[in-house]
Coordinates of C-alpha atoms in Angstrom, one line a residue:
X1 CA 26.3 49.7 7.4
X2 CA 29.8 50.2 8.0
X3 CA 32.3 48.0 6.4
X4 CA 36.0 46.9 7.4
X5 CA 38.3 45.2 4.5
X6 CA 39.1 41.6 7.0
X7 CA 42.3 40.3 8.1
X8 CA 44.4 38.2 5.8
X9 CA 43.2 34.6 5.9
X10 CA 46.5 33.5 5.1
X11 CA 45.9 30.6 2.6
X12 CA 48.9 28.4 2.0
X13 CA 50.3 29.1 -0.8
X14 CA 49.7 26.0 -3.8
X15 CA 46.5 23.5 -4.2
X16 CA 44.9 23.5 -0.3
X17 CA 44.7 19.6 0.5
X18 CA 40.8 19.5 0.7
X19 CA 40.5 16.0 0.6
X20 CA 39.9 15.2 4.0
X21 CA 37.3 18.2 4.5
X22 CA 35.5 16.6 1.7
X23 CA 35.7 13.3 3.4
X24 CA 34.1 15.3 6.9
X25 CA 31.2 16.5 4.9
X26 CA 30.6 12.9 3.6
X27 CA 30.7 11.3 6.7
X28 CA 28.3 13.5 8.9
X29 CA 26.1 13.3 5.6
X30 CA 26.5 9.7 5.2
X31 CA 25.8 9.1 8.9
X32 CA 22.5 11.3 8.7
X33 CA 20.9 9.5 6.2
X34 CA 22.5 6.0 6.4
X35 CA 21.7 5.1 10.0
X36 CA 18.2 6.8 9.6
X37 CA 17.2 4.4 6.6
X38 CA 18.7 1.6 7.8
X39 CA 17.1 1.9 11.3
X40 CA 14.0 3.0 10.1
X41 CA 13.9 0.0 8.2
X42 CA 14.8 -2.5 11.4
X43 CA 13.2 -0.3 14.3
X44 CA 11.0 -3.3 15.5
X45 CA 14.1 -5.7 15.1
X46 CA 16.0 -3.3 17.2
X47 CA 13.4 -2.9 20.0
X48 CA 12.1 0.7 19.0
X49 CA 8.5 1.1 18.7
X50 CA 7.6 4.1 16.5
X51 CA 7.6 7.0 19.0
X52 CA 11.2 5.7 19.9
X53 CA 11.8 5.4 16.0
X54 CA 10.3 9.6 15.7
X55 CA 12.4 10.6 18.5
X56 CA 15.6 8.1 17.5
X57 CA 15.7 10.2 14.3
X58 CA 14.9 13.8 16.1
X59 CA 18.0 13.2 18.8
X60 CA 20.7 13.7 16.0
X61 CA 19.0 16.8 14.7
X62 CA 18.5 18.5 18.0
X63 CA 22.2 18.1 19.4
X64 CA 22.9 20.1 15.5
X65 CA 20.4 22.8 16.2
X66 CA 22.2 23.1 19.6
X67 CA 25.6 22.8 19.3
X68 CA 26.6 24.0 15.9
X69 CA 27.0 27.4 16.7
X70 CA 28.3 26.4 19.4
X71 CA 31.0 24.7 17.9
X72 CA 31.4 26.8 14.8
X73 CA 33.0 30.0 17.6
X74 CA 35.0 27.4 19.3
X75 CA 36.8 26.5 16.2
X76 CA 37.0 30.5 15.8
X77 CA 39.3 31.0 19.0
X78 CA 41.3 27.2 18.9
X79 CA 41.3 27.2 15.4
X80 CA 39.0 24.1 12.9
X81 CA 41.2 22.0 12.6
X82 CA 41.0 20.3 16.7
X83 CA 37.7 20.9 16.4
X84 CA 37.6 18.7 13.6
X85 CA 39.3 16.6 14.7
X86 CA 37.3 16.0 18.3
X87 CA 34.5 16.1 16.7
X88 CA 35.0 13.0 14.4
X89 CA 36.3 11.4 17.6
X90 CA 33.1 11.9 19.3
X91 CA 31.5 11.0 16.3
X92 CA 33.3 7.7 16.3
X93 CA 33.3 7.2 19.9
X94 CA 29.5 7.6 19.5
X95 CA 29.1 4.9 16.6
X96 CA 31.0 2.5 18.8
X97 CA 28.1 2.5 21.1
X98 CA 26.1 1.7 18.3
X99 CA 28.2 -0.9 17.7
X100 CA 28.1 -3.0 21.1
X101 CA 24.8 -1.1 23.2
X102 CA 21.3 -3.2 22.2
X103 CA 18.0 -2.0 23.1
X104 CA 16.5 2.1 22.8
X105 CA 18.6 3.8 24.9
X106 CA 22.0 2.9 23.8
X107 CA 20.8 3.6 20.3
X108 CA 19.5 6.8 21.3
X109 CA 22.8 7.9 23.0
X110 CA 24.7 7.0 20.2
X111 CA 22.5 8.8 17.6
X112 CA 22.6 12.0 20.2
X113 CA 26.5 11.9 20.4
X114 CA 27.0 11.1 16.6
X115 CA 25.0 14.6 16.4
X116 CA 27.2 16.4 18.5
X117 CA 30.4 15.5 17.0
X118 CA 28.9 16.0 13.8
X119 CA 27.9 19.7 14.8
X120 CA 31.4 20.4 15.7
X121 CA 33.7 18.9 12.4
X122 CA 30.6 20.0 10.0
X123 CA 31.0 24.0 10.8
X124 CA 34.2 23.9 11.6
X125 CA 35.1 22.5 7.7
X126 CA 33.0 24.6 6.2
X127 CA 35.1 27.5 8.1
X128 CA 38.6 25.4 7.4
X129 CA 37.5 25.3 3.5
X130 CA 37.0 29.6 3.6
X131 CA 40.1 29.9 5.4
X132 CA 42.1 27.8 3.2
X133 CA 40.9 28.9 -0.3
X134 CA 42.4 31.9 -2.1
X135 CA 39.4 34.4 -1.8
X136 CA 38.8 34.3 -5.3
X137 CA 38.1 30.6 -6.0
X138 CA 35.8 29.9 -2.9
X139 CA 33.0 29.4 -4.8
X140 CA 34.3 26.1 -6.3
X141 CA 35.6 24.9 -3.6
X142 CA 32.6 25.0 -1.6
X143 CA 30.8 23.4 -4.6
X144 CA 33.0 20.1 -4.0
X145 CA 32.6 20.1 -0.4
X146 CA 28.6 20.5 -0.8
X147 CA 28.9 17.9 -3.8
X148 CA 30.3 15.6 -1.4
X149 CA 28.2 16.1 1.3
X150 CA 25.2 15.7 -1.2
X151 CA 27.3 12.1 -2.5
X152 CA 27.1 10.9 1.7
X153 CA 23.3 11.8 1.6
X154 CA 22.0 10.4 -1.9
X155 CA 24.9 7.0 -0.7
X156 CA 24.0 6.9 2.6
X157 CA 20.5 5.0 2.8
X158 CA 21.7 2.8 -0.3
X159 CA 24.9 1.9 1.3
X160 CA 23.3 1.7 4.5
X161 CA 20.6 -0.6 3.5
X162 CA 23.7 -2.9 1.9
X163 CA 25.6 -3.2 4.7
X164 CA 22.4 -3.8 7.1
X165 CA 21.4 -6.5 4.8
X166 CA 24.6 -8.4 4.8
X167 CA 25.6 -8.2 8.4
X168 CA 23.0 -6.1 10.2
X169 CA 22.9 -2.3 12.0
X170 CA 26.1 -3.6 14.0
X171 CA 27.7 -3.3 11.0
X172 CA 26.8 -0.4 9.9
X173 CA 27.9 1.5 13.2
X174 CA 31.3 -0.4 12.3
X175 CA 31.6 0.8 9.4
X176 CA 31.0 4.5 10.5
X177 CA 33.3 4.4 13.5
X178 CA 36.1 3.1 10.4
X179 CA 35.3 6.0 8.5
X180 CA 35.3 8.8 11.3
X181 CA 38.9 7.9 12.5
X182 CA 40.1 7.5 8.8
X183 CA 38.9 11.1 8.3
X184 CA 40.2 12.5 11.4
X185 CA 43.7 11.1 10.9
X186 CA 43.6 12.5 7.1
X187 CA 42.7 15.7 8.7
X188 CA 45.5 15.7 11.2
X189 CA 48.4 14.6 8.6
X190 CA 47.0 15.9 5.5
X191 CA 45.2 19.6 6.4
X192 CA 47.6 22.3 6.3
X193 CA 47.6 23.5 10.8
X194 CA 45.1 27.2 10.5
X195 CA 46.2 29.8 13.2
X196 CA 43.3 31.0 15.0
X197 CA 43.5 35.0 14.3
X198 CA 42.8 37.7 16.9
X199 CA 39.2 38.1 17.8
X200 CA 37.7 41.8 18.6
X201 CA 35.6 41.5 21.3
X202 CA 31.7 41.5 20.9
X203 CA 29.2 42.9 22.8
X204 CA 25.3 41.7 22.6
X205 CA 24.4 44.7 20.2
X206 CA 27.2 44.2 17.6
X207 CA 26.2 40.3 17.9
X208 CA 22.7 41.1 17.7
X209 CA 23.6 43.8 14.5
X210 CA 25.9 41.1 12.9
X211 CA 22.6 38.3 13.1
X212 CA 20.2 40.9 11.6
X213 CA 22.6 42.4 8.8
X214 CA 21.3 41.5 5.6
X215 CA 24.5 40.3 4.2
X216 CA 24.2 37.5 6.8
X217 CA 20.7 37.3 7.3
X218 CA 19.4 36.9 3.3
X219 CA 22.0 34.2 2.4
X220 CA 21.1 32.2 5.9
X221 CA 17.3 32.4 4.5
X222 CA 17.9 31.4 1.3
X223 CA 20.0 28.1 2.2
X224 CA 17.0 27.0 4.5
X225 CA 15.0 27.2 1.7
X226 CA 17.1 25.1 0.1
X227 CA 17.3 22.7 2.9
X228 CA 13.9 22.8 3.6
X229 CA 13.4 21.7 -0.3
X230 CA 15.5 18.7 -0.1
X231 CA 14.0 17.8 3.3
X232 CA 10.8 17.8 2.1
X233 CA 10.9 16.0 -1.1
X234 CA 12.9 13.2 0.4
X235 CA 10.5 12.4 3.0
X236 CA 7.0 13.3 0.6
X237 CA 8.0 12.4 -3.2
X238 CA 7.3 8.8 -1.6
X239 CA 4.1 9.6 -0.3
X240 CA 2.8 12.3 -2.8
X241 CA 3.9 9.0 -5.7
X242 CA 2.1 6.9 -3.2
X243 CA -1.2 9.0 -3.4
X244 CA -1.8 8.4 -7.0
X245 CA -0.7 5.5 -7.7
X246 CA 3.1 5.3 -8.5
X247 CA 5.4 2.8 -6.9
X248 CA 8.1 3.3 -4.3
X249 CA 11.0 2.3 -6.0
X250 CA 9.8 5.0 -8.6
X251 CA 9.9 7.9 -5.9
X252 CA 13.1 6.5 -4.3
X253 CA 15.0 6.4 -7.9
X254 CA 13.4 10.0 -8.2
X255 CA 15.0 11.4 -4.5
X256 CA 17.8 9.9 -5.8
X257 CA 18.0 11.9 -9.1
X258 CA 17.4 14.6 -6.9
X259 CA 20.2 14.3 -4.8
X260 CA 22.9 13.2 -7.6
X261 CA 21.8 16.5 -9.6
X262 CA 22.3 18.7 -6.2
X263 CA 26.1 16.7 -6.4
X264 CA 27.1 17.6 -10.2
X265 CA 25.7 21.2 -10.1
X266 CA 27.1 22.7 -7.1
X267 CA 30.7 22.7 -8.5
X268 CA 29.7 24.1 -11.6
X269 CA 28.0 27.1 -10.1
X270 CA 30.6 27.6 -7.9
X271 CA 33.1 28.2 -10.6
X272 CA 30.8 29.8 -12.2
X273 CA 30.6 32.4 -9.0
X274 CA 34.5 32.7 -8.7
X275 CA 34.5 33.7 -13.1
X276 CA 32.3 36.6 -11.9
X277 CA 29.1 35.3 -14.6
X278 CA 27.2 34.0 -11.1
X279 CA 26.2 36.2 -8.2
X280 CA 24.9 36.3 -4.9
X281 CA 21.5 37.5 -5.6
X282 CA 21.3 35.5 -9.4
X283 CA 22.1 32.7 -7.7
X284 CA 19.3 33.3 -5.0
X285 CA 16.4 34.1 -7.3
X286 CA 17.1 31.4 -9.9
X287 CA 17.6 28.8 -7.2
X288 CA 14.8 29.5 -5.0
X289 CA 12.5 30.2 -8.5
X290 CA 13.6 26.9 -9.8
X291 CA 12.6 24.9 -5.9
X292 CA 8.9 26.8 -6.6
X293 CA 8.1 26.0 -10.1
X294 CA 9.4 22.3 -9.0
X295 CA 7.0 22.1 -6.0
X296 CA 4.2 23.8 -7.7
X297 CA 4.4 21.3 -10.9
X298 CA 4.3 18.3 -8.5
X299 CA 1.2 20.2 -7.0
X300 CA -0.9 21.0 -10.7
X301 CA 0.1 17.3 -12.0
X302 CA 1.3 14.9 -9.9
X303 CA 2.8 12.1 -12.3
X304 CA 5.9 10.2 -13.0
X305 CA 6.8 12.9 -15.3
X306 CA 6.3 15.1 -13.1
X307 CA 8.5 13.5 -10.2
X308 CA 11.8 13.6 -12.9
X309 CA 11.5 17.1 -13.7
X310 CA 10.7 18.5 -10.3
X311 CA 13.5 16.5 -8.9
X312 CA 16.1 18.0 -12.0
X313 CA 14.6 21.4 -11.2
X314 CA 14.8 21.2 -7.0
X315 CA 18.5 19.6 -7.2
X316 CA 19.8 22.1 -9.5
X317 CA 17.8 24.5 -8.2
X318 CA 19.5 23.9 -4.4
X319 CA 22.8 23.3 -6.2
X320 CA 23.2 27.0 -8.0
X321 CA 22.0 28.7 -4.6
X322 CA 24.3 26.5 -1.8
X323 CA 28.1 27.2 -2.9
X324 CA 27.3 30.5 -4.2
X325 CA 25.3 31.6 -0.6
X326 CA 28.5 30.3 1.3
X327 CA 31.2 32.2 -0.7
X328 CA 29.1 35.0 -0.4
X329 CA 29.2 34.6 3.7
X330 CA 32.7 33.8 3.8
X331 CA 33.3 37.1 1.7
X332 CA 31.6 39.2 3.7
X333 CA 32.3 38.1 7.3
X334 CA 36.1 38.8 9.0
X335 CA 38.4 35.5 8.9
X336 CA 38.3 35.6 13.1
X337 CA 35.1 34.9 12.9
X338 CA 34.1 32.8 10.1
X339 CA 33.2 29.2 12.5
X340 CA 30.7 31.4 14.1
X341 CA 28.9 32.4 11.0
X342 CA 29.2 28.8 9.0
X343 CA 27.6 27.8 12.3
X344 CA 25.1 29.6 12.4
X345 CA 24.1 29.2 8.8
X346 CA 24.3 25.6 9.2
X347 CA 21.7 26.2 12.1
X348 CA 19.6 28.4 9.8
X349 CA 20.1 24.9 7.3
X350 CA 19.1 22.6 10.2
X351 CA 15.8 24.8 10.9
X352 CA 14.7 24.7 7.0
X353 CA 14.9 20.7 6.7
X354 CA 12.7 20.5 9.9
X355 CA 10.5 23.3 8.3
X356 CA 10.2 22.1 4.5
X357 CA 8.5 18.5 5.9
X358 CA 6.4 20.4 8.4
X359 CA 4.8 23.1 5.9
X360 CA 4.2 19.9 2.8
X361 CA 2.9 17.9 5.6
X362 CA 0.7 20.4 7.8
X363 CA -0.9 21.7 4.8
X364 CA -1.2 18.3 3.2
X365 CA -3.2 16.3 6.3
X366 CA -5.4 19.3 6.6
X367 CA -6.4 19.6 3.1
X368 CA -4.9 17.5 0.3
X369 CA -0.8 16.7 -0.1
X370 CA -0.9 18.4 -3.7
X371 CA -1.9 21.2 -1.5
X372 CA 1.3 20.8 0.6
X373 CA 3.3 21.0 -2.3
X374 CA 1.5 24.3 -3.4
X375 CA 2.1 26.0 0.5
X376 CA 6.3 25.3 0.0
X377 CA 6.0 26.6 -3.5
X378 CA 4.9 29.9 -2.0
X379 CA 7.4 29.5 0.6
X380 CA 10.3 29.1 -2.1
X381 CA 8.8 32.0 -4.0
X382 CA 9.1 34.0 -0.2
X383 CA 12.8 33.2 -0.5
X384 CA 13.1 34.3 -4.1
X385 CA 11.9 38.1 -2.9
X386 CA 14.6 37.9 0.0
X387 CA 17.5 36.9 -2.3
X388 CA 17.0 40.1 -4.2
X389 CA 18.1 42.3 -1.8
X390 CA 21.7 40.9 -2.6
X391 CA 24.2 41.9 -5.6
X392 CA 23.1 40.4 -8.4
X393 CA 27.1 40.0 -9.6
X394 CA 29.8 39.1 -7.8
X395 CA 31.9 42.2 -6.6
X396 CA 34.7 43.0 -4.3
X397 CA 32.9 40.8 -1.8
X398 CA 36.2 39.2 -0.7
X399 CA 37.7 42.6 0.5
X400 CA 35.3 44.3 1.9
X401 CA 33.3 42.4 4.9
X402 CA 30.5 42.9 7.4
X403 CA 31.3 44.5 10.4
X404 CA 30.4 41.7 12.7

């Protein structure tokens, strides 16, 4: 594998003004969740019968899966910042629709658009955040944006469910539409402009080389486990708790716990990456090892207990791998092409939270949901081998990058 010390990102110089990143990642996470729950809870108010309510939900995934890398080489050649930018426009353009369209297919064009602006601004501030970080304290900064994206999804259906309840889903589009063109004007006055740098040109082997290269290929793996862990206990903790016996409001508090300990951890592991005591690899195992031993515990004993500590283990568990997997991608990809590869691993993050709820569920209605639980736990323990093939400490991964 031959490697290339990158181009000079060319940080400002001084604290980066983050803020309004953060506030992106909140908002797409926020708008996920939030509209989900809240519509899921009013479908038959709103005119959608359950099929429409399946594919109401699917229509903001698919135009991610889609468009994300998409979107993520865009803000590569016209830099992340207007793609940011038109993506929260879309985004709010989109929720406007929500707003004033009644019946399924207005809904369903605004939950389709809200996912295509989202899989513009979410890549392309995950590649703004590596380009405006010194190399060397990446891993924290992507802690905060991932706690704050974990804040928008652990807010959004309680929020949601708020504002639905004292004006109705109108409302809540409102408030969305608010909140996208707040953020997009922060972006524009407060994030520093980022020069798109030359870009080598590519052929189908070295893209095909770069996708395949392990240093991009094992971290990507490893954050769809993760996703595919918090995917699939949000939508089965309620039903596994339902199975034997344990009330809803129990399971909910417990995906909450869940996603609140995903929110503290991730900055602590990501400063503890950039101090050299957390790498790629540790990071990796002891994530993935911790999602396993929380799905298989829910699996032996399935108890209130049980729900608590799986959901401590999962979130911290998802927290110590995520910040630590995305410095470790920024690191070893070239600046002029860091929205491509955010994009792509947010695709490869998109794929695992369809997964995790497919595996749980498959294996669970053909057998017995504790079962389920048992089938991801081997998944998890699948990602565990795969994060070992990366450095178990941090080295000179910020000057020395895949040749992508």
């Amino acid at each position: 594998m031959r490697t290339q010390r990158p181009a000079p990102a060319h940080p400002p110089t001084g604290t980066p003004r983050l803020g309004p990143l953060y506030a992106a990642g909140f908002v797409t996470a926020f708008g996920a969740n939030g509209i989900a729950a809240a519509v899921g809870g009013e479908h038959l108010e709103l005119g959608l019968t359950l099929a429409w309510l399946g594919v109401f939900l699917a229509l903001y995934d698919v135009a991610e899966l889609i468009l994300k890398p998409v979107f993520g080489a865009l803000s590569d050649r016209i830099g992340p910042r207007p793609v940011i930018i038109g993506g929260l426009v879309v985004f709010a353009a989109a929720s406007l629709i929500g707003v004033f369209g009644t019946g399924p297919y207005w809904l369903g064009l605004a939950r389709l658009l809200q996912g295509a602006g989202a899989s513009a601004f979410s890549p392309a501030s995950s590649a703004a955040v590596a380009r405006l970080v010194p190399a060397g304290r990446r891993g924290r900064y992507f802690g905060r944006y991932g706690s704050w994206k974990g804040l928008g999804y652990a807010g959004g259906p309680v929020i949601g469910a708020l504002v639905v309840h004292v004006g109705g889903t109108q409302w809540l589009f409102a408030v969305l539409v608010v909140m996208a063109l707040v953020t997009a004007a922060a972006v524009l006055v407060r994030v520093d402009p980022i020069v798109p740098l030359p870009r080598q040109r590519a052929t189908v082997a070295v893209m095909l080389r770069a996708a395949t290269d392990r240093q991009f290929l094992v971290p990507v793996v490893v954050l769809a486990v993760g996703s595919a862990a918090i995917g699939a206990l949000t939508g089965m903790l309620p039903a596994l708790g339902n199975d034997v016996g344990i009330p809803l409001l129990v399971s909910t508090i417990a995906v909450a716990v869940l996603a609140v300990t995903s929110s503290l951890v991730q900055p602590v592991a990501g400063r503890l990456h950039d101090a050299g005591r957390l790498g790629a690899g540790t990071a990796g195992i002891v994530g993935t090892l911790a999602v396993a031993v929380a799905f298989a515990l829910l699996a032996v004993v399935p108890s209130v207990p049980a729900l608590f500590v799986a959901a401590l283990l999962a979130g911290a568990g998802v927290a110590t791998l995520t910040p630590v997997a995305f410095a470790h991608l920024a690191g070893t990809t070239p600046p002029d092409r860091l929205g491509r590869t955010m994009g792509s691993a947010e695709l490869g993050r998109e794929t695992g939270d369809a997964i995790g709820p497919l595996v749980v569920g498959g294996v669970g209605s053909a057998i017995a949901l504790p079962f389920g639980f048992a089938a991801f736990a081997v998944v998890a323990l699948l990602g565990t081998a795969a994060a070992a093939w990366l450095p178990s400490r941090p080295r000179e991964r910020e000057d020395a990058a895949v040749s992508r």
